[in-house]
CSV table of C-alpha atoms in Angstrom, one decimal:
chain,number,residue,atom,x,y,z
A,167,SER,CA,110.7,98.5,114.1
A,168,PRO,CA,113.5,96.4,112.7
A,169,THR,CA,114.1,96.6,109.0
A,170,GLY,CA,115.8,94.1,106.7
A,171,ILE,CA,116.6,93.8,103.0
A,172,GLU,CA,115.8,96.9,101.0
A,173,GLY,CA,114.1,98.6,104.0
A,174,ILE,CA,111.4,96.0,104.6
A,175,ARG,CA,109.9,96.4,108.1
A,176,TRP,CA,109.6,92.7,108.8
A,177,SER,CA,107.7,93.1,112.1
A,178,VAL,CA,104.9,94.9,110.2
A,179,VAL,CA,104.9,92.3,107.4
A,180,THR,CA,104.6,89.6,110.1
A,181,VAL,CA,101.5,91.0,111.7
A,182,ALA,CA,99.9,92.1,108.4
A,183,VAL,CA,100.2,88.6,107.0
A,184,SER,CA,99.1,87.0,110.3
A,185,VAL,CA,96.0,89.1,110.7
A,186,SER,CA,95.0,88.3,107.2
A,187,ALA,CA,94.9,84.6,108.2
A,188,ALA,CA,93.4,85.3,111.6
A,189,GLY,CA,90.6,87.3,110.1
A,190,VAL,CA,89.2,84.3,108.2
A,191,LEU,CA,90.3,81.6,110.6
A,192,PRO,CA,86.9,81.3,112.4
A,193,VAL,CA,85.1,80.5,109.2
A,194,PHE,CA,87.7,78.0,107.9
A,195,LEU,CA,88.0,76.3,111.2
A,196,THR,CA,84.3,75.8,111.2
A,197,ALA,CA,84.4,74.4,107.7
A,198,ALA,CA,87.2,71.9,108.6
A,199,LEU,CA,85.5,70.9,111.8
A,200,ALA,CA,82.1,70.6,110.1
A,201,VAL,CA,81.7,66.9,110.7
A,202,GLN,CA,82.1,67.1,114.4
A,203,ILE,CA,80.2,70.4,114.8
A,204,ARG,CA,77.3,69.1,112.7
A,205,ASP,CA,77.1,65.9,114.9
A,206,ASP,CA,77.1,67.9,118.1
A,207,LEU,CA,74.9,70.8,117.1
A,208,ASP,CA,72.7,69.0,114.5
A,209,LEU,CA,73.5,71.2,111.6
A,210,SER,CA,72.9,70.3,107.9
A,211,VAL,CA,75.3,70.9,105.1
A,212,ALA,CA,73.0,73.6,103.8
A,213,ALA,CA,73.1,75.3,107.2
A,214,LEU,CA,76.8,75.2,107.2
A,215,GLY,CA,76.9,76.8,103.7
A,216,ALA,CA,74.5,79.5,104.9
A,217,LEU,CA,76.7,80.3,107.9
A,218,VAL,CA,79.8,80.7,105.7
A,219,GLY,CA,77.7,83.0,103.5
A,220,VAL,CA,76.7,85.1,106.5
A,221,PHE,CA,80.4,85.5,107.4
A,222,PHE,CA,81.5,86.6,104.0
A,223,GLY,CA,78.3,88.6,103.3
A,224,VAL,CA,79.0,90.7,106.4
A,225,SER,CA,82.6,91.1,105.2
A,226,ALA,CA,81.3,92.4,101.8
A,227,LEU,CA,79.0,95.0,103.5
A,228,GLY,CA,81.7,96.1,106.0
A,229,SER,CA,84.7,96.3,103.7
A,230,ALA,CA,84.3,99.8,102.3
A,231,PRO,CA,83.3,101.6,105.5
A,232,LEU,CA,85.8,99.8,107.6
A,233,GLY,CA,88.5,100.6,105.0
A,234,ARG,CA,87.7,104.2,105.6
A,235,VAL,CA,88.0,103.6,109.4
A,236,VAL,CA,91.5,102.1,108.8
A,237,GLU,CA,92.5,105.1,106.7
A,238,ARG,CA,91.5,107.5,109.5
A,239,ARG,CA,92.9,105.5,112.5
A,240,GLY,CA,95.9,104.0,110.8
A,241,TRP,CA,96.9,100.4,109.9
A,242,ALA,CA,98.1,99.6,113.4
A,243,SER,CA,94.7,100.3,115.0
A,244,GLY,CA,93.0,98.4,112.1
A,245,ILE,CA,95.1,95.3,112.7
A,246,GLN,CA,94.5,95.3,116.4
A,247,LEU,CA,90.8,95.8,116.1
A,248,ALA,CA,90.6,92.9,113.5
A,249,ALA,CA,92.6,90.7,115.8
A,250,ILE,CA,90.4,91.4,118.8
A,251,GLY,CA,87.3,90.8,116.7
A,252,SER,CA,88.6,87.4,115.4
A,253,GLY,CA,89.7,86.4,118.9
A,254,LEU,CA,86.3,87.2,120.5
A,255,THR,CA,84.5,85.3,117.7
A,256,GLN,CA,86.6,82.2,118.4
A,257,ILE,CA,86.1,82.5,122.2
A,258,GLY,CA,82.4,82.6,121.5
A,259,MET,CA,82.6,79.5,119.3
A,260,ALA,CA,84.4,77.7,122.1
A,261,THR,CA,82.0,78.7,124.8
A,262,VAL,CA,78.5,79.7,123.7
A,263,ALA,CA,78.0,78.2,120.2
A,264,ARG,CA,74.9,75.9,120.6
A,265,ASN,CA,73.0,76.2,117.3
A,266,ALA,CA,73.0,77.9,113.9
A,267,TRP,CA,71.6,81.1,115.4
A,268,THR,CA,74.4,81.6,117.9
A,269,ILE,CA,77.0,80.8,115.3
A,270,GLY,CA,75.4,83.2,112.9
A,271,ALA,CA,75.6,86.0,115.5
A,272,LEU,CA,79.2,85.2,116.2
A,273,PHE,CA,80.0,85.2,112.5
A,274,ILE,CA,78.6,88.7,112.2
A,275,VAL,CA,81.4,89.8,114.6
A,276,GLY,CA,83.9,87.6,112.8
A,277,GLY,CA,82.9,88.9,109.4
A,278,LEU,CA,83.4,92.5,110.4
A,279,ALA,CA,86.8,91.6,111.8
A,280,ALA,CA,87.7,89.9,108.5
A,281,ALA,CA,86.5,93.0,106.6
A,282,MET,CA,88.9,95.2,108.6
A,283,SER,CA,91.8,92.8,108.4
A,284,ARG,CA,92.2,93.1,104.6
A,285,PRO,CA,92.5,96.9,104.2
A,286,ALA,CA,94.6,97.1,107.3
A,287,ALA,CA,97.0,94.5,106.0
A,288,ASP,CA,97.2,96.1,102.6
A,289,PHE,CA,97.8,99.5,104.1
A,290,ALA,CA,100.5,98.2,106.3
A,291,LEU,CA,102.3,96.4,103.5
A,292,THR,CA,102.1,99.3,101.1
A,293,ARG,CA,103.9,101.5,103.7
A,294,SER,CA,106.4,98.9,104.8
A,295,VAL,CA,107.5,97.1,101.6
A,296,PRO,CA,109.4,98.6,98.6
A,297,PRO,CA,107.4,98.3,95.4
A,298,CYS,CA,110.0,96.0,93.9
A,299,ARG,CA,109.0,93.4,96.5
A,300,HIS,CA,105.3,93.9,96.4
A,301,GLY,CA,104.7,90.7,94.3
A,302,LEU,CA,106.2,88.3,96.7
A,303,LEU,CA,105.0,89.9,99.9
A,304,PHE,CA,101.5,90.6,98.7
A,305,GLY,CA,101.6,87.0,97.5
A,306,LEU,CA,102.5,86.0,101.0
A,307,LYS,CA,99.5,88.1,102.2
A,308,HIS,CA,97.3,86.3,99.7
A,309,ALA,CA,98.6,83.0,101.0
A,310,ALA,CA,96.9,83.8,104.4
A,311,ALA,CA,93.6,82.3,103.4
A,312,PRO,CA,95.0,78.9,102.4
A,313,ALA,CA,97.1,79.1,105.6
A,314,ALA,CA,93.9,79.5,107.6
A,315,VAL,CA,92.4,76.5,105.7
A,316,MET,CA,95.5,74.5,106.5
A,317,LEU,CA,95.3,75.3,110.2
A,318,GLY,CA,91.6,74.2,110.1
A,319,GLY,CA,92.6,70.9,108.5
A,320,LEU,CA,95.3,70.3,111.2
A,321,ALA,CA,92.7,71.1,113.9
A,322,VAL,CA,90.8,67.9,113.0
A,323,PRO,CA,93.4,65.3,114.2
A,324,GLY,CA,95.0,67.8,116.6
A,325,PHE,CA,91.9,68.9,118.5
A,326,ALA,CA,88.6,67.6,117.3
A,327,LEU,CA,89.4,63.9,117.5
A,328,THR,CA,91.4,64.2,120.7
A,329,ILE,CA,90.3,66.8,123.2
A,330,GLY,CA,87.3,68.2,121.4
A,331,TRP,CA,86.6,70.7,118.6
A,332,ARG,CA,85.9,73.7,120.9
A,333,TRP,CA,89.6,73.7,122.0
A,334,ALA,CA,90.6,74.4,118.4
A,335,TYR,CA,88.9,77.8,118.7
A,336,ILE,CA,90.7,78.5,122.0
A,337,ALA,CA,94.0,77.9,120.1
A,338,GLY,CA,92.8,80.2,117.3
A,339,ALA,CA,91.8,82.9,119.7
A,340,ALA,CA,95.3,82.7,121.3
A,341,ILE,CA,96.8,83.4,117.9
A,342,SER,CA,94.5,86.4,117.4
A,343,PHE,CA,95.3,87.9,120.8
A,344,SER,CA,99.0,87.4,120.1
A,345,ILE,CA,98.7,89.5,117.0
A,346,PHE,CA,97.0,92.2,119.0
A,347,LEU,CA,99.9,92.2,121.5
A,348,GLY,CA,102.6,92.0,118.9
A,349,THR,CA,101.4,94.8,116.6
A,350,PRO,CA,104.3,97.3,116.3
A,351,ARG,CA,103.9,101.0,116.8
A,352,GLN,CA,102.9,103.0,113.7
A,353,LEU,CA,105.7,105.5,113.1
A,354,ASN,CA,104.1,108.2,111.1
A,355,ARG,CA,100.3,108.4,110.8
A,356,ALA,CA,100.5,111.7,108.9
A,357,GLU,CA,102.7,110.2,106.2
A,358,ASP,CA,100.3,107.3,105.8
A,359,ARG,CA,97.5,109.7,105.1
A,360,ARG,CA,99.2,111.3,102.1
A,361,ARG,CA,97.5,111.1,98.7
A,362,LEU,CA,99.3,109.9,95.6
A,363,PRO,CA,99.4,112.2,92.6
A,364,GLY,CA,97.3,111.4,89.6
A,365,GLY,CA,93.7,111.0,88.7
A,366,THR,CA,91.2,108.9,90.4
A,367,THR,CA,89.6,107.3,87.3
A,368,PRO,CA,90.9,103.9,86.4
A,369,SER,CA,92.6,103.5,83.1
A,370,THR,CA,90.8,100.2,82.6
A,371,PRO,CA,87.2,100.9,81.4
A,372,ILE,CA,84.6,100.2,84.1
A,373,ARG,CA,82.9,97.6,81.9
A,374,VAL,CA,86.1,95.6,81.7
A,375,LEU,CA,86.6,95.9,85.5
A,376,PHE,CA,83.1,94.7,85.9
A,377,ILE,CA,83.8,91.6,83.7
A,378,LEU,CA,86.9,90.9,85.8
A,379,ALA,CA,84.8,91.3,89.0
A,380,VAL,CA,82.3,88.7,87.7
A,381,ALA,CA,85.1,86.4,86.9
A,382,THR,CA,86.6,87.0,90.4
A,383,ALA,CA,83.2,86.2,92.0
A,384,LEU,CA,82.9,82.9,90.1
A,385,GLY,CA,86.4,81.9,90.9
A,386,ILE,CA,86.3,82.8,94.6
A,387,ALA,CA,82.8,81.1,94.9
A,388,SER,CA,84.3,77.9,93.6
A,389,ALA,CA,87.5,78.1,95.7
A,390,ASP,CA,85.7,78.8,99.0
A,391,ALA,CA,83.1,76.1,98.3
A,392,LEU,CA,86.0,73.6,97.8
A,393,ALA,CA,87.6,74.6,101.1
A,394,SER,CA,84.2,74.7,103.0
A,395,PHE,CA,83.0,71.2,102.0
A,396,PHE,CA,86.1,69.2,101.1
A,397,VAL,CA,86.4,67.5,104.5
A,398,THR,CA,82.6,66.7,104.6
A,399,TYR,CA,82.9,65.2,101.0
A,400,ALA,CA,86.0,63.2,101.8
A,401,VAL,CA,84.4,61.6,104.8
A,402,GLU,CA,81.3,60.8,102.7
A,403,VAL,CA,83.4,58.9,100.2
A,404,GLY,CA,85.1,56.8,102.9
A,405,VAL,CA,88.1,58.7,104.1
A,406,GLY,CA,88.6,58.8,107.9
A,407,GLU,CA,87.9,62.0,109.7
A,408,GLY,CA,91.5,62.6,110.8
A,409,SER,CA,92.9,61.7,107.3
A,410,ALA,CA,90.4,64.0,105.7
A,411,GLY,CA,91.6,66.9,107.9
A,412,THR,CA,95.2,66.1,107.2
A,413,LEU,CA,94.5,65.9,103.5
A,414,LEU,CA,92.8,69.4,103.6
A,415,ALA,CA,95.9,70.8,105.4
A,416,GLY,CA,98.2,69.3,102.7
A,417,CYS,CA,96.1,70.7,99.8
A,418,SER,CA,96.0,74.1,101.5
A,419,ALA,CA,99.7,74.1,101.8
A,420,ILE,CA,99.9,73.5,98.0
A,421,ALA,CA,97.6,76.4,97.5
A,422,LEU,CA,99.7,78.6,99.8
A,423,ILE,CA,102.9,77.6,97.9
A,424,SER,CA,101.2,78.3,94.5
A,425,ARG,CA,100.3,81.9,95.6
A,426,LEU,CA,103.8,82.5,96.8
A,427,ILE,CA,105.3,81.2,93.5
A,428,ALA,CA,102.9,83.5,91.6
A,429,GLY,CA,104.0,86.5,93.6
A,430,TRP,CA,107.7,85.6,93.2
A,431,LEU,CA,107.2,85.4,89.4
A,432,VAL,CA,105.5,88.8,89.4
A,433,ASP,CA,108.6,90.3,91.1
A,434,LYS,CA,111.0,88.4,88.8
A,435,ARG,CA,109.2,89.2,85.5
A,436,GLN,CA,107.6,92.6,86.6
A,437,HIS,CA,104.3,91.8,85.1
A,438,ALA,CA,101.1,89.8,85.7
A,439,SER,CA,99.4,88.1,82.9
A,440,LEU,CA,95.6,87.6,82.2
A,441,LEU,CA,96.6,84.7,80.0
A,442,GLY,CA,98.3,83.0,83.0
A,443,ILE,CA,95.2,83.7,85.2
A,444,GLY,CA,92.9,82.1,82.6
A,445,GLY,CA,95.2,79.1,82.4
A,446,LEU,CA,95.1,78.6,86.2
A,447,LEU,CA,91.3,78.8,86.2
A,448,ILE,CA,91.1,76.2,83.5
A,449,ILE,CA,93.4,73.8,85.4
A,450,GLY,CA,91.4,74.4,88.5
A,451,ALA,CA,88.2,73.5,86.6
A,452,LEU,CA,89.8,70.3,85.4
A,453,GLY,CA,90.7,69.4,89.0
A,454,LEU,CA,87.1,69.9,90.2
A,455,THR,CA,85.9,67.8,87.2
A,456,VAL,CA,88.2,65.0,88.5
A,457,LEU,CA,86.7,65.5,92.0
A,458,ALA,CA,83.2,65.2,90.6
A,459,THR,CA,83.8,62.0,88.5
A,460,GLY,CA,86.7,60.2,90.2
A,461,GLY,CA,85.3,59.3,93.6
A,462,ARG,CA,87.7,58.2,96.3
A,463,GLN,CA,90.2,56.8,93.9
A,464,TRP,CA,91.0,60.2,92.3
A,465,LEU,CA,90.2,62.4,95.4
A,466,ILE,CA,93.8,63.4,96.0
A,467,VAL,CA,94.5,64.3,92.3
A,468,GLY,CA,91.4,66.4,92.0
A,469,ALA,CA,92.0,68.1,95.3
A,470,MET,CA,95.6,69.0,94.5
A,471,LEU,CA,94.7,70.5,91.1
A,472,GLY,CA,91.7,72.3,92.6
A,473,PHE,CA,93.6,73.8,95.4
A,474,ALA,CA,96.8,74.6,93.5
A,475,ALA,CA,95.2,76.2,90.5
A,476,GLY,CA,91.7,77.1,91.7
A,477,TRP,CA,93.3,79.1,94.6
A,478,GLY,CA,96.5,80.2,92.9
A,479,TRP,CA,95.1,82.8,90.5
A,480,SER,CA,93.6,85.5,92.8
A,481,GLY,CA,96.8,87.2,93.7
A,482,LEU,CA,97.7,87.6,90.1
A,483,MET,CA,94.3,89.2,89.4
A,484,THR,CA,95.0,91.8,92.1
A,485,PHE,CA,98.5,92.5,90.7
A,486,PHE,CA,97.2,93.0,87.2
A,487,VAL,CA,94.4,95.4,88.2
A,488,VAL,CA,96.8,97.5,90.4
A,489,TRP,CA,99.5,97.7,87.7
A,490,ALA,CA,97.0,98.4,84.9
A,491,ASN,CA,95.7,101.3,86.9
A,492,PRO,CA,98.6,103.0,88.7
A,493,HIS,CA,96.8,106.3,89.2
A,494,ALA,CA,93.7,104.8,90.7
A,495,PRO,CA,94.6,101.3,92.1
A,496,ALA,CA,92.2,101.6,95.1
A,497,VAL,CA,89.2,102.5,92.9
A,498,ALA,CA,90.0,99.7,90.4
A,499,THR,CA,90.6,97.0,93.0
A,500,GLY,CA,87.5,98.2,94.9
A,501,ILE,CA,85.5,97.2,91.9
A,502,THR,CA,87.1,93.8,91.4
A,503,HIS,CA,87.3,93.0,95.1
A,504,THR,CA,83.5,93.3,95.2
A,505,GLY,CA,83.5,90.1,93.2
A,506,THR,CA,85.7,88.5,95.9
A,507,TYR,CA,83.2,89.2,98.7
A,508,VAL,CA,80.2,88.3,96.6
A,509,GLY,CA,81.7,85.0,95.6
A,510,ALA,CA,82.8,84.2,99.1
A,511,ALA,CA,79.3,84.8,100.4
A,512,VAL,CA,77.3,83.1,97.6
A,513,GLY,CA,79.5,80.2,96.7
A,514,PRO,CA,79.4,78.1,99.9
A,515,LEU,CA,75.7,78.9,100.3
A,516,LEU,CA,74.8,77.7,96.7
A,517,ILE,CA,77.1,74.7,96.7
A,518,GLY,CA,76.0,73.6,100.2
A,519,HIS,CA,72.4,73.8,99.0
A,520,LEU,CA,73.2,71.7,95.9
A,521,ALA,CA,75.1,69.1,97.9
A,522,GLU,CA,72.2,68.8,100.4
A,523,ARG,CA,69.4,68.7,97.8
A,524,THR,CA,71.1,66.6,95.1
A,525,SER,CA,74.7,65.3,95.6
A,526,PHE,CA,78.3,66.3,95.9
A,527,THR,CA,78.8,65.2,92.3
A,528,VAL,CA,76.4,67.8,91.1
A,529,ALA,CA,78.0,70.3,93.5
A,530,TRP,CA,81.5,69.7,92.2
A,531,TRP,CA,80.4,69.8,88.6
A,532,SER,CA,78.8,73.2,89.4
A,533,THR,CA,82.1,74.5,90.9
A,534,SER,CA,84.0,73.3,87.8
A,535,ALA,CA,81.5,75.2,85.6
A,536,MET,CA,82.1,78.3,87.7
A,537,LEU,CA,85.8,78.2,87.2
A,538,GLY,CA,85.4,77.4,83.5
A,539,THR,CA,83.1,80.4,83.0
A,540,ALA,CA,85.6,82.6,84.9
A,541,ALA,CA,88.4,81.5,82.6
A,542,ILE,CA,86.3,82.3,79.5
A,543,LEU,CA,85.7,85.9,80.9
A,544,VAL,CA,89.3,86.5,81.7
A,545,LEU,CA,90.6,85.2,78.4
A,546,GLY,CA,88.0,87.2,76.6
A,547,VAL,CA,89.4,90.4,78.2
A,548,TRP,CA,92.9,89.2,77.3
A,549,VAL,CA,91.9,88.7,73.6
A,550,PHE,CA,90.2,92.2,73.7
A,551,GLY,CA,93.4,93.7,74.9
A,552,ARG,CA,95.6,91.9,72.3
A,553,SER,CA,93.3,93.1,69.5
A,554,GLY,CA,93.9,96.7,70.5
A,555,GLY,CA,91.2,97.3,73.2
A,556,ASN,CA,92.0,99.8,75.9
A,557,ILE,CA,92.4,97.8,79.2
A,558,ALA,CA,95.5,99.3,80.8
A,559,VAL,CA,97.7,102.4,81.0
A,560,ARG,CA,101.0,102.0,79.3
A,561,ASN,CA,103.8,101.7,81.8
A,562,ASN,CA,106.9,99.5,82.5
A,563,HIS,CA,105.1,97.2,84.9
A,564,ILE,CA,102.9,95.4,82.3
A,565,SER,CA,104.4,93.3,79.5
A,566,ALA,CA,103.8,94.1,75.9
A,567,GLY,CA,101.7,91.0,75.4
A,568,ASP,CA,99.3,91.9,78.3
A,569,GLN,CA,99.3,95.7,77.9
A,570,PRO,CA,97.6,96.9,74.7
A,571,LYS,CA,97.6,100.4,73.2
A,572,VAL,CA,95.8,103.1,75.0
A,573,SER,CA,93.4,105.2,73.1
A,574,GLY,CA,94.9,108.6,72.1
A,575,ARG,CA,98.6,107.5,72.4
């Protein structure tokens, strides 16, 4: 496989990032095309939220066991299986989706594919990217979700309003099958199975990781609810369907750029800050407050703030947890990523129910409160660390301001 700057295997990076986007493309296409799908299949907003919850709920249940499958079979097989699963899900959406039950069945397959795509991509990047470039390239991988949202937004004017929403899934399936065909050969499976030295107990206390997992769940619940219902809300306040999809694509591009910038800053400064994560969560909460109170007049401002900051923090959280626990990064992130899956499953379900039973104003206020609460939890951990609490092992990858003293040293 061709290598570039500092030994980066770009062919591996390409498929790893692409499969991360393809894994969640079925659910975010459905969210973006919700207006047309609901009209054709007679689905409610609450039903749409429940289907998104099914997708991410299955991902939550499948993540750990499928991660072990990836470890045994290798990242190349994991990427190919994830791509096939995503492609088959989208072929099913294009051909046999007729009601909530058939979509739910398809989303079980899609959720399993998404669950495999994340560890396979992480494994591939770990083995193909030097540590000094992990920030930017893992940031690129984290940008895959907003990229999928952006593709969903573009599918509204590109497919749904021209030749029909089902054709968007055909195009998505073509992307997934291209990833399957383009996956490079894994060079050394035995090397990939080696174990790193060190203990397997995180340096960060479990109770602190649990607090960060709760904050992650609240933040991801808010972010995924925003992506899932933004087009529906924009149309409700008077924006045209095509314009709403284009606006979603633009805001998703902003979210993508914010994650890339966050990763670049991590590489440049060689640390990730809980204070910065808390600040982004607060800005995201302000954006959703604007969305809740501003109506159509402030729609763009609220959406831009919500997507840029409300989606921009998650990569930094992963970087901080990994660098705070260099001897047990998988164990530590396994705890915090639980919050990711729980939030992605519960958030759209809860917010969809609120929007259906009350109003989108109440729903957006609720998402704002979620981000605000997440910010309080993260900043609480930061203050605990600054006051001498043990939250990280001392090493050169964490700044003095974010890496407190470790007990016994």
